[in-house]
PDB file of C-alpha atoms and ligand atoms in Angstrom:
ATOM      1  CA  MET A   1      -3.207-147.447-191.047  1.00 61.00           C
ATOM      2  CA  GLY A   2      -5.133-144.939-188.905  1.00 73.00           C
ATOM      3  CA  ASN A   3      -5.182-141.246-189.475  1.00 85.00           C
ATOM      4  CA  TYR A   4      -2.543-140.299-186.824  1.00 90.00           C
ATOM      5  CA  TRP A   5      -0.411-137.193-186.991  1.00 93.00           C
ATOM      6  CA  ILE A   6       2.189-135.581-184.727  1.00 91.00           C
ATOM      7  CA  TYR A   7       2.269-131.822-184.525  1.00 91.00           C
ATOM      8  CA  GLU A   8       5.401-129.687-183.923  1.00 90.00           C
ATOM      9  CA  ASN A   9       4.604-126.213-182.849  1.00 86.00           C
ATOM     10  CA  HIS A  10       7.197-123.671-183.843  1.00 83.00           C
ATOM     11  CA  THR A  11       5.583-120.349-183.142  1.00 85.00           C
ATOM     12  CA  GLU A  12       2.123-119.370-182.038  1.00 87.00           C
ATOM     13  CA  GLY A  13       1.173-119.135-185.686  1.00 90.00           C
ATOM     14  CA  TYR A  14       3.066-121.914-187.285  1.00 91.00           C
ATOM     15  CA  GLU A  15       3.157-125.638-186.779  1.00 91.00           C
ATOM     16  CA  VAL A  16       4.021-128.662-188.972  1.00 93.00           C
ATOM     17  CA  ARG A  17       2.542-132.092-188.812  1.00 94.00           C
ATOM     18  CA  TRP A  18       3.807-135.540-189.902  1.00 94.00           C
ATOM     19  CA  LYS A  19       1.525-138.457-190.642  1.00 96.00           C
ATOM     20  CA  LEU A  20       2.431-141.442-188.603  1.00 96.00           C
ATOM     21  CA  LYS A  21       2.467-145.119-189.481  1.00 96.00           C
ATOM     22  CA  SER A  22       2.953-145.983-185.817  1.00 95.00           C
ATOM     23  CA  ILE A  23       4.378-144.846-182.495  1.00 96.00           C
ATOM     24  CA  LEU A  24       7.315-147.180-181.734  1.00 98.00           C
ATOM     25  CA  HIS A  25       8.415-145.892-178.295  1.00 98.00           C
ATOM     26  CA  GLU A  26       7.525-143.382-175.754  1.00 98.00           C
ATOM     27  CA  GLU A  27       9.060-142.630-172.279  1.00 98.00           C
ATOM     28  CA  LYS A  28       9.759-139.861-169.918  1.00 98.00           C
ATOM     29  CA  THR A  29      13.471-139.880-169.149  1.00 97.00           C
ATOM     30  CA  ALA A  30      15.119-138.102-166.212  1.00 97.00           C
ATOM     31  CA  PHE A  31      15.643-135.090-168.578  1.00 94.00           C
ATOM     32  CA  GLN A  32      13.043-135.063-171.215  1.00 94.00           C
ATOM     33  CA  LYS A  33      10.074-136.772-173.025  1.00 95.00           C
ATOM     34  CA  LEU A  34      11.432-139.108-175.596  1.00 97.00           C
ATOM     35  CA  ALA A  35       9.514-140.749-178.483  1.00 97.00           C
ATOM     36  CA  VAL A  36      10.312-142.728-181.600  1.00 98.00           C
ATOM     37  CA  VAL A  37       7.699-142.634-184.354  1.00 97.00           C
ATOM     38  CA  ASP A  38       7.532-144.188-187.785  1.00 98.00           C
ATOM     39  CA  THR A  39       6.347-141.461-190.186  1.00 97.00           C
ATOM     40  CA  LEU A  40       4.903-141.907-193.637  1.00 96.00           C
ATOM     41  CA  GLU A  41       7.085-139.378-195.310  1.00 96.00           C
ATOM     42  CA  TRP A  42      10.410-139.180-193.414  1.00 97.00           C
ATOM     43  CA  GLY A  43      10.988-142.684-192.095  1.00 98.00           C
ATOM     44  CA  LYS A  44      11.609-143.173-188.366  1.00 98.00           C
ATOM     45  CA  ALA A  45      12.054-140.007-186.269  1.00 98.00           C
ATOM     46  CA  LEU A  46      13.339-139.216-182.833  1.00 98.00           C
ATOM     47  CA  ILE A  47      11.341-136.653-180.905  1.00 96.00           C
ATOM     48  CA  LEU A  48      12.485-134.978-177.654  1.00 94.00           C
ATOM     49  CA  ASP A  49      10.055-132.756-175.761  1.00 92.00           C
ATOM     50  CA  GLY A  50       7.861-132.567-178.891  1.00 90.00           C
ATOM     51  CA  ALA A  51      10.719-131.313-181.094  1.00 91.00           C
ATOM     52  CA  LEU A  52      11.832-133.541-183.994  1.00 94.00           C
ATOM     53  CA  GLN A  53      15.603-134.263-183.557  1.00 95.00           C
ATOM     54  CA  ILE A  54      16.355-136.604-186.486  1.00 97.00           C
ATOM     55  CA  ALA A  55      14.464-138.253-189.234  1.00 98.00           C
ATOM     56  CA  GLU A  56      15.880-141.052-191.275  1.00 98.00           C
ATOM     57  CA  LYS A  57      15.345-139.491-194.705  1.00 97.00           C
ATOM     58  CA  ASP A  58      17.273-136.190-194.110  1.00 97.00           C
ATOM     59  CA  GLU A  59      19.482-136.673-191.067  1.00 98.00           C
ATOM     60  CA  PHE A  60      22.510-137.021-193.359  1.00 98.00           C
ATOM     61  CA  ILE A  61      22.332-133.310-194.219  1.00 98.00           C
ATOM     62  CA  TYR A  62      22.602-132.049-190.678  1.00 98.00           C
ATOM     63  CA  HIS A  63      25.177-134.617-189.594  1.00 98.00           C
ATOM     64  CA  GLU A  64      27.515-134.213-192.502  1.00 98.00           C
ATOM     65  CA  MET A  65      27.384-130.437-192.281  1.00 98.00           C
ATOM     66  CA  ILE A  66      27.918-130.151-188.461  1.00 98.00           C
ATOM     67  CA  VAL A  67      30.959-132.460-188.842  1.00 98.00           C
ATOM     68  CA  HIS A  68      32.810-132.240-192.122  1.00 98.00           C
ATOM     69  CA  VAL A  69      32.796-128.392-192.479  1.00 98.00           C
ATOM     70  CA  PRO A  70      34.767-127.899-189.198  1.00 98.00           C
ATOM     71  CA  ILE A  71      36.951-130.954-189.762  1.00 98.00           C
ATOM     72  CA  TYR A  72      38.011-129.800-193.188  1.00 97.00           C
ATOM     73  CA  ALA A  73      38.394-126.217-191.945  1.00 97.00           C
ATOM     74  CA  HIS A  74      40.987-127.419-189.360  1.00 97.00           C
ATOM     75  CA  PRO A  75      44.418-128.561-190.655  1.00 95.00           C
ATOM     76  CA  HIS A  76      44.929-131.415-188.163  1.00 94.00           C
ATOM     77  CA  PRO A  77      41.824-132.336-186.179  1.00 96.00           C
ATOM     78  CA  GLU A  78      43.020-135.100-183.931  1.00 98.00           C
ATOM     79  CA  ARG A  79      41.265-134.601-180.642  1.00 98.00           C
ATOM     80  CA  VAL A  80      37.454-134.003-180.937  1.00 98.00           C
ATOM     81  CA  LEU A  81      34.832-133.353-178.268  1.00 98.00           C
ATOM     82  CA  ILE A  82      31.108-133.866-179.038  1.00 98.00           C
ATOM     83  CA  ILE A  83      28.600-132.311-176.674  1.00 97.00           C
ATOM     84  CA  GLY A  84      25.061-133.804-176.944  1.00 96.00           C
ATOM     85  CA  GLY A  85      24.548-135.726-180.125  1.00 97.00           C
ATOM     86  CA  GLY A  86      23.062-138.789-178.344  1.00 98.00           C
ATOM     87  CA  ASP A  87      21.537-140.222-181.451  1.00 98.00           C
ATOM     88  CA  GLY A  88      25.040-140.899-182.719  1.00 98.00           C
ATOM     89  CA  GLY A  89      24.799-139.255-186.143  1.00 98.00           C
ATOM     90  CA  THR A  90      27.545-136.758-185.470  1.00 98.00           C
ATOM     91  CA  LEU A  91      29.765-139.490-184.049  1.00 98.00           C
ATOM     92  CA  ARG A  92      29.159-141.593-187.151  1.00 98.00           C
ATOM     93  CA  GLU A  93      30.477-138.844-189.338  1.00 98.00           C
ATOM     94  CA  VAL A  94      33.490-137.997-187.083  1.00 98.00           C
ATOM     95  CA  VAL A  95      34.736-141.572-187.098  1.00 98.00           C
ATOM     96  CA  ARG A  96      35.011-141.525-190.920  1.00 97.00           C
ATOM     97  CA  HIS A  97      38.128-139.382-190.474  1.00 97.00           C
ATOM     98  CA  ALA A  98      41.343-141.387-189.895  1.00 95.00           C
ATOM     99  CA  THR A  99      43.062-138.159-188.827  1.00 95.00           C
ATOM    100  CA  VAL A 100      40.876-138.113-185.683  1.00 98.00           C
ATOM    101  CA  LYS A 101      42.715-140.004-182.924  1.00 98.00           C
ATOM    102  CA  LYS A 102      40.484-139.399-179.869  1.00 98.00           C
ATOM    103  CA  ILE A 103      36.837-138.579-179.382  1.00 98.00           C
ATOM    104  CA  ASP A 104      35.177-137.626-176.253  1.00 98.00           C
ATOM    105  CA  MET A 105      31.414-137.364-176.198  1.00 98.00           C
ATOM    106  CA  VAL A 106      29.238-136.012-173.418  1.00 98.00           C
ATOM    107  CA  GLU A 107      25.621-136.657-173.540  1.00 98.00           C
ATOM    108  CA  ILE A 108      23.335-135.848-170.636  1.00 96.00           C
ATOM    109  CA  ASP A 109      20.708-138.487-171.280  1.00 97.00           C
ATOM    110  CA  GLU A 110      21.835-142.017-171.634  1.00 98.00           C
ATOM    111  CA  ARG A 111      18.299-143.077-172.674  1.00 98.00           C
ATOM    112  CA  VAL A 112      18.800-141.113-175.976  1.00 98.00           C
ATOM    113  CA  VAL A 113      21.819-143.308-176.732  1.00 98.00           C
ATOM    114  CA  LYS A 114      20.129-146.586-175.853  1.00 98.00           C
ATOM    115  CA  VAL A 115      16.923-145.796-177.661  1.00 98.00           C
ATOM    116  CA  SER A 116      18.779-144.684-180.782  1.00 98.00           C
ATOM    117  CA  GLN A 117      20.955-147.859-180.839  1.00 98.00           C
ATOM    118  CA  GLN A 118      17.629-149.824-180.741  1.00 98.00           C
ATOM    119  CA  TYR A 119      15.711-147.899-183.333  1.00 98.00           C
ATOM    120  CA  PHE A 120      18.279-146.079-185.451  1.00 98.00           C
ATOM    121  CA  PRO A 121      21.149-148.641-185.899  1.00 98.00           C
ATOM    122  CA  LYS A 122      22.366-146.807-189.066  1.00 98.00           C
ATOM    123  CA  VAL A 123      22.636-143.518-187.242  1.00 98.00           C
ATOM    124  CA  ALA A 124      23.944-144.900-183.876  1.00 98.00           C
ATOM    125  CA  SER A 125      26.478-147.015-185.716  1.00 98.00           C
ATOM    126  CA  ALA A 126      29.803-145.922-184.231  1.00 98.00           C
ATOM    127  CA  PHE A 127      29.418-146.210-180.445  1.00 98.00           C
ATOM    128  CA  ASN A 128      31.854-149.127-180.597  1.00 98.00           C
ATOM    129  CA  ASP A 129      34.603-147.154-182.267  1.00 98.00           C
ATOM    130  CA  PRO A 130      37.769-147.638-180.158  1.00 98.00           C
ATOM    131  CA  ARG A 131      38.669-143.954-180.295  1.00 98.00           C
ATOM    132  CA  LEU A 132      35.476-143.047-178.404  1.00 98.00           C
ATOM    133  CA  ASN A 133      35.106-142.253-174.707  1.00 98.00           C
ATOM    134  CA  LEU A 134      31.386-141.811-173.978  1.00 98.00           C
ATOM    135  CA  HIS A 135      30.638-139.778-170.806  1.00 98.00           C
ATOM    136  CA  ILE A 136      27.056-139.588-169.609  1.00 98.00           C
ATOM    137  CA  GLY A 137      26.771-136.246-168.010  1.00 97.00           C
ATOM    138  CA  ASP A 138      26.228-132.542-168.365  1.00 96.00           C
ATOM    139  CA  GLY A 139      28.263-131.004-171.127  1.00 96.00           C
ATOM    140  CA  ILE A 140      28.423-127.728-169.344  1.00 95.00           C
ATOM    141  CA  LYS A 141      29.974-129.278-166.272  1.00 96.00           C
ATOM    142  CA  TYR A 142      32.315-131.286-168.442  1.00 98.00           C
ATOM    143  CA  VAL A 143      33.779-128.312-170.302  1.00 97.00           C
ATOM    144  CA  ALA A 144      34.071-126.330-167.043  1.00 96.00           C
ATOM    145  CA  GLU A 145      36.097-129.109-165.350  1.00 97.00           C
ATOM    146  CA  THR A 146      37.967-131.097-167.861  1.00 98.00           C
ATOM    147  CA  THR A 147      41.790-130.852-168.135  1.00 97.00           C
ATOM    148  CA  GLN A 148      41.791-132.272-171.651  1.00 98.00           C
ATOM    149  CA  GLU A 149      42.683-130.204-174.644  1.00 98.00           C
ATOM    150  CA  TYR A 150      40.799-130.419-178.010  1.00 98.00           C
ATOM    151  CA  ASP A 151      41.315-129.347-181.612  1.00 98.00           C
ATOM    152  CA  LEU A 152      37.638-129.324-182.246  1.00 98.00           C
ATOM    153  CA  VAL A 153      34.432-129.229-180.163  1.00 98.00           C
ATOM    154  CA  ILE A 154      31.115-129.891-181.853  1.00 98.00           C
ATOM    155  CA  VAL A 155      27.990-128.850-179.924  1.00 97.00           C
ATOM    156  CA  ASP A 156      25.128-131.019-181.227  1.00 97.00           C
ATOM    157  CA  SER A 157      22.570-129.719-178.861  1.00 91.00           C
ATOM    158  CA  SER A 158      18.786-129.801-178.844  1.00 84.00           C
ATOM    159  CA  ASP A 159      16.947-126.410-178.943  1.00 85.00           C
ATOM    160  CA  PRO A 160      17.586-123.982-176.070  1.00 85.00           C
ATOM    161  CA  VAL A 161      15.079-125.432-173.656  1.00 81.00           C
ATOM    162  CA  GLY A 162      15.544-127.724-170.622  1.00 80.00           C
ATOM    163  CA  PRO A 163      19.069-129.037-170.147  1.00 79.00           C
ATOM    164  CA  ALA A 164      20.247-127.318-173.383  1.00 84.00           C
ATOM    165  CA  VAL A 165      19.626-123.762-172.320  1.00 87.00           C
ATOM    166  CA  GLN A 166      23.117-123.045-171.032  1.00 89.00           C
ATOM    167  CA  LEU A 167      24.651-124.693-174.161  1.00 90.00           C
ATOM    168  CA  PHE A 168      23.916-121.333-175.892  1.00 91.00           C
ATOM    169  CA  SER A 169      25.424-119.096-173.237  1.00 93.00           C
ATOM    170  CA  ARG A 170      28.592-117.005-173.247  1.00 95.00           C
ATOM    171  CA  ASP A 171      29.943-118.752-170.203  1.00 96.00           C
ATOM    172  CA  PHE A 172      29.817-122.036-171.998  1.00 96.00           C
ATOM    173  CA  TYR A 173      31.600-120.743-175.032  1.00 97.00           C
ATOM    174  CA  GLN A 174      34.259-119.216-172.696  1.00 97.00           C
ATOM    175  CA  SER A 175      34.782-122.690-171.104  1.00 98.00           C
ATOM    176  CA  ILE A 176      35.109-124.202-174.562  1.00 98.00           C
ATOM    177  CA  TYR A 177      37.563-121.583-175.575  1.00 98.00           C
ATOM    178  CA  SER A 178      39.859-122.480-172.662  1.00 98.00           C
ATOM    179  CA  ILE A 179      39.927-126.234-173.469  1.00 98.00           C
ATOM    180  CA  LEU A 180      40.695-125.628-177.146  1.00 98.00           C
ATOM    181  CA  ALA A 181      44.291-125.811-178.553  1.00 98.00           C
ATOM    182  CA  GLU A 182      45.793-122.507-179.732  1.00 98.00           C
ATOM    183  CA  ASP A 183      44.369-123.099-183.212  1.00 97.00           C
ATOM    184  CA  GLY A 184      41.158-124.898-182.109  1.00 98.00           C
ATOM    185  CA  MET A 185      37.642-124.278-183.175  1.00 98.00           C
ATOM    186  CA  VAL A 186      34.054-124.958-182.091  1.00 98.00           C
ATOM    187  CA  THR A 187      30.950-125.604-184.213  1.00 98.00           C
ATOM    188  CA  VAL A 188      27.455-125.358-182.866  1.00 97.00           C
ATOM    189  CA  GLN A 189      24.037-125.825-184.352  1.00 96.00           C
ATOM    190  CA  SER A 190      22.516-122.313-184.090  1.00 95.00           C
ATOM    191  CA  GLU A 191      18.923-122.696-185.007  1.00 93.00           C
ATOM    192  CA  SER A 192      16.689-121.159-187.687  1.00 93.00           C
ATOM    193  CA  PRO A 193      17.224-117.483-188.298  1.00 95.00           C
ATOM    194  CA  ILE A 194      13.669-117.050-189.327  1.00 93.00           C
ATOM    195  CA  PHE A 195      11.829-118.931-186.664  1.00 91.00           C
ATOM    196  CA  PHE A 196      14.265-118.657-183.778  1.00 91.00           C
ATOM    197  CA  GLU A 197      15.889-115.393-184.521  1.00 92.00           C
ATOM    198  CA  GLU A 198      16.598-114.532-180.954  1.00 92.00           C
ATOM    199  CA  ALA A 199      18.484-117.857-180.244  1.00 93.00           C
ATOM    200  CA  PHE A 200      20.442-117.432-183.580  1.00 95.00           C
ATOM    201  CA  ARG A 201      21.512-113.892-182.823  1.00 95.00           C
ATOM    202  CA  SER A 202      22.496-114.725-179.221  1.00 94.00           C
ATOM    203  CA  VAL A 203      24.784-117.566-180.363  1.00 96.00           C
ATOM    204  CA  HIS A 204      26.609-115.115-182.672  1.00 96.00           C
ATOM    205  CA  LYS A 205      26.842-112.441-180.058  1.00 96.00           C
ATOM    206  CA  ASN A 206      27.902-114.784-177.235  1.00 96.00           C
ATOM    207  CA  MET A 207      30.485-116.598-179.363  1.00 97.00           C
ATOM    208  CA  GLY A 208      31.744-113.208-180.747  1.00 97.00           C
ATOM    209  CA  ALA A 209      32.454-112.063-177.218  1.00 97.00           C
ATOM    210  CA  VAL A 210      34.852-114.970-176.840  1.00 98.00           C
ATOM    211  CA  PHE A 211      36.337-115.964-180.184  1.00 98.00           C
ATOM    212  CA  PRO A 212      38.331-113.696-182.502  1.00 98.00           C
ATOM    213  CA  ARG A 213      36.669-115.156-185.565  1.00 97.00           C
ATOM    214  CA  VAL A 214      33.097-116.266-185.862  1.00 98.00           C
ATOM    215  CA  ASN A 215      31.488-117.463-189.102  1.00 98.00           C
ATOM    216  CA  ILE A 216      28.015-118.682-189.961  1.00 98.00           C
ATOM    217  CA  TYR A 217      27.219-121.394-192.517  1.00 98.00           C
ATOM    218  CA  LEU A 218      23.961-122.741-193.693  1.00 98.00           C
ATOM    219  CA  ALA A 219      22.109-125.873-194.858  1.00 98.00           C
ATOM    220  CA  SER A 220      18.558-126.637-195.547  1.00 95.00           C
ATOM    221  CA  ILE A 221      17.276-129.452-193.574  1.00 95.00           C
ATOM    222  CA  PRO A 222      13.532-130.112-194.507  1.00 93.00           C
ATOM    223  CA  THR A 223      12.476-131.502-191.258  1.00 93.00           C
ATOM    224  CA  TYR A 224      13.938-128.538-189.237  1.00 91.00           C
ATOM    225  CA  VAL A 225      11.109-126.103-189.509  1.00 81.00           C
ATOM    226  CA  SER A 226      11.757-124.801-193.063  1.00 80.00           C
ATOM    227  CA  GLY A 227      14.210-122.574-194.820  1.00 87.00           C
ATOM    228  CA  PRO A 228      17.891-122.219-193.894  1.00 94.00           C
ATOM    229  CA  TRP A 229      19.322-123.741-190.766  1.00 96.00           C
ATOM    230  CA  THR A 230      22.406-122.138-189.257  1.00 97.00           C
ATOM    231  CA  PHE A 231      25.544-123.435-187.807  1.00 98.00           C
ATOM    232  CA  THR A 232      28.121-121.111-186.106  1.00 98.00           C
ATOM    233  CA  ILE A 233      31.866-121.680-185.998  1.00 98.00           C
ATOM    234  CA  GLY A 234      34.086-119.924-183.470  1.00 98.00           C
ATOM    235  CA  SER A 235      37.761-120.247-184.394  1.00 98.00           C
ATOM    236  CA  LYS A 236      40.899-119.115-182.611  1.00 98.00           C
ATOM    237  CA  LYS A 237      43.064-118.915-185.743  1.00 97.00           C
ATOM    238  CA  HIS A 238      42.025-120.522-188.977  1.00 97.00           C
ATOM    239  CA  ASN A 239      39.616-119.193-191.441  1.00 97.00           C
ATOM    240  CA  PRO A 240      36.914-121.905-191.632  1.00 97.00           C
ATOM    241  CA  VAL A 241      35.600-120.719-194.992  1.00 97.00           C
ATOM    242  CA  LYS A 242      38.558-122.458-196.682  1.00 93.00           C
ATOM    243  CA  ILE A 243      39.377-126.108-196.590  1.00 95.00           C
ATOM    244  CA  GLN A 244      42.753-126.286-194.904  1.00 92.00           C
ATOM    245  CA  GLY A 245      45.630-128.090-196.538  1.00 87.00           C
ATOM    246  CA  ASP A 246      45.648-130.228-199.618  1.00 85.00           C
ATOM    247  CA  ARG A 247      42.885-132.724-198.709  1.00 86.00           C
ATOM    248  CA  THR A 248      40.583-134.574-200.827  1.00 86.00           C
ATOM    249  CA  CYS A 249      37.001-135.096-199.699  1.00 90.00           C
ATOM    250  CA  LEU A 250      35.869-138.445-198.202  1.00 92.00           C
ATOM    251  CA  SER A 251      34.084-140.501-200.725  1.00 92.00           C
ATOM    252  CA  GLY A 252      30.632-141.944-199.963  1.00 94.00           C
ATOM    253  CA  LEU A 253      29.130-138.804-198.601  1.00 97.00           C
ATOM    254  CA  LYS A 254      25.623-137.626-199.673  1.00 97.00           C
ATOM    255  CA  TYR A 255      25.717-133.949-199.022  1.00 98.00           C
ATOM    256  CA  TYR A 256      29.085-132.415-198.173  1.00 98.00           C
ATOM    257  CA  ASN A 257      31.755-131.767-200.886  1.00 96.00           C
ATOM    258  CA  GLU A 258      34.397-129.075-201.523  1.00 95.00           C
ATOM    259  CA  SER A 259      31.913-126.730-203.304  1.00 96.00           C
ATOM    260  CA  VAL A 260      29.346-127.112-200.690  1.00 97.00           C
ATOM    261  CA  HIS A 261      31.889-126.205-197.987  1.00 97.00           C
ATOM    262  CA  GLU A 262      32.601-122.790-199.512  1.00 96.00           C
ATOM    263  CA  ALA A 263      29.109-122.113-200.691  1.00 98.00           C
ATOM    264  CA  ALA A 264      27.551-122.797-197.283  1.00 98.00           C
ATOM    265  CA  PHE A 265      29.353-119.662-195.950  1.00 98.00           C
ATOM    266  CA  SER A 266      27.565-117.440-198.382  1.00 98.00           C
ATOM    267  CA  LEU A 267      24.925-115.665-196.428  1.00 97.00           C
ATOM    268  CA  PRO A 268      21.786-114.063-197.794  1.00 97.00           C
ATOM    269  CA  GLN A 269      21.452-110.294-197.010  1.00 97.00           C
ATOM    270  CA  PHE A 270      18.859-110.687-194.293  1.00 96.00           C
ATOM    271  CA  ILE A 271      21.062-113.097-192.259  1.00 97.00           C
ATOM    272  CA  ARG A 272      24.081-110.891-192.760  1.00 96.00           C
ATOM    273  CA  SER A 273      22.358-107.907-191.441  1.00 96.00           C
ATOM    274  CA  MET A 274      21.103-109.817-188.386  1.00 95.00           C
ATOM    275  CA  VAL A 275      24.736-110.234-187.226  1.00 91.00           C
ATOM    276  CA  GLY A 276      26.381-107.414-189.007  1.00 83.00           C
TER     277      GLY A 276
HETATM  278  N1  SAM B 301      20.316-132.746-184.250  1.00 77.99           N
HETATM  279  C1  SAM B 301      19.390-132.395-183.264  1.00 77.99           C
HETATM  280  C2  SAM B 301      18.536-131.157-183.372  1.00 77.99           C
HETATM  281  O1  SAM B 301      19.115-130.092-183.543  1.00 77.99           O
HETATM  282  O2  SAM B 301      17.354-131.274-183.445  1.00 77.99           O
HETATM  283  C3  SAM B 301      19.960-132.551-181.921  1.00 77.99           C
HETATM  284  C4  SAM B 301      20.596-133.846-181.689  1.00 77.99           C
HETATM  285  S1  SAM B 301      20.854-134.540-180.216  1.00 77.99           S
HETATM  286  C5  SAM B 301      19.484-135.632-180.014  1.00 77.99           C
HETATM  287  C6  SAM B 301      20.665-133.406-178.957  1.00 77.99           C
HETATM  288  C7  SAM B 301      21.171-134.012-177.615  1.00 77.99           C
HETATM  289  O3  SAM B 301      21.650-132.939-176.753  1.00 77.99           O
HETATM  290  C8  SAM B 301      20.042-134.642-176.845  1.00 77.99           C
HETATM  291  O4  SAM B 301      20.245-136.096-176.903  1.00 77.99           O
HETATM  292  C9  SAM B 301      20.088-134.087-175.474  1.00 77.99           C
HETATM  293  O5  SAM B 301      19.925-135.069-174.416  1.00 77.99           O
HETATM  294  C10 SAM B 301      21.522-133.543-175.413  1.00 77.99           C
HETATM  295  N2  SAM B 301      21.706-132.521-174.462  1.00 77.99           N
HETATM  296  C11 SAM B 301      20.915-131.469-174.093  1.00 77.99           C
HETATM  297  N3  SAM B 301      21.429-130.681-173.126  1.00 77.99           N
HETATM  298  C12 SAM B 301      22.633-131.330-172.815  1.00 77.99           C
HETATM  299  C13 SAM B 301      23.718-130.966-171.893  1.00 77.99           C
HETATM  300  N4  SAM B 301      23.597-129.972-171.105  1.00 77.99           N
HETATM  301  N5  SAM B 301      24.792-131.705-171.894  1.00 77.99           N
HETATM  302  C14 SAM B 301      24.929-132.778-172.758  1.00 77.99           C
HETATM  303  N6  SAM B 301      23.938-133.137-173.633  1.00 77.99           N
HETATM  304  C15 SAM B 301      22.851-132.408-173.724  1.00 77.99           C
END
């Protein structure tokens, strides 16, 4: 094995590197640079525009937390919309729930789906689920134009660069609000409060301008920079901190459980004061 590393630059003064066993795939799609690498420590990883999106060893944390927290926070999540999430990990977690009857997913870059199916079969494992309608297109346009109504929208976006910039905007959250049922909610990945403070704050501010209730919850995902990673929920009615109804947790999960649900909403003081 050669001495090959990939570098991910987070700020001018901080970058991380992963030692590679090999580069499995590289291409420039119509939207972004896409690569799949095999790393020594984290298994295979999907990289978009130089930013790690998923790594085999810890992807379960992100995907379980972006899905099961809002699903258990909603009393009857039947109609779910996923924006982004082309690797399929979020979809894999949504399809575990028999209560979900219909799933629309809007991913802008079909190549992310195809390459994930080829290299990450355990992540991209649910694209054949009969409840899924996969739309290849821009999530911003979709939410602005659709006439469908949803109980839950999950925004599994890349960082706010390139095609994902508008996925962090107030207009986008306003469009989501208008396609949600009267007790609907939205969950978004809202970046690192330490390394991407501006993006994190702006999600909270923009969502707060639209939704009556906005809550933040946390998980630590080792391959996402370092420290806590945030998710933000905008809810029209229900308090997402509590699991709704008398529901027992799915078995077979590796991260999420009832205690994690409530604990994830406990915010350290520095994060509280960023949004207080
Ligand atoms: N878990 C990942 C993370 O935070 O690093 C993100 C997962 S997923 C790979 C993000 C997806 O969002 C990408 O496949 C990208 O193509 C998609 N995406 C970006 N902008 C989009 C848009 N405007 N509409 C739909 N999908 C979009």
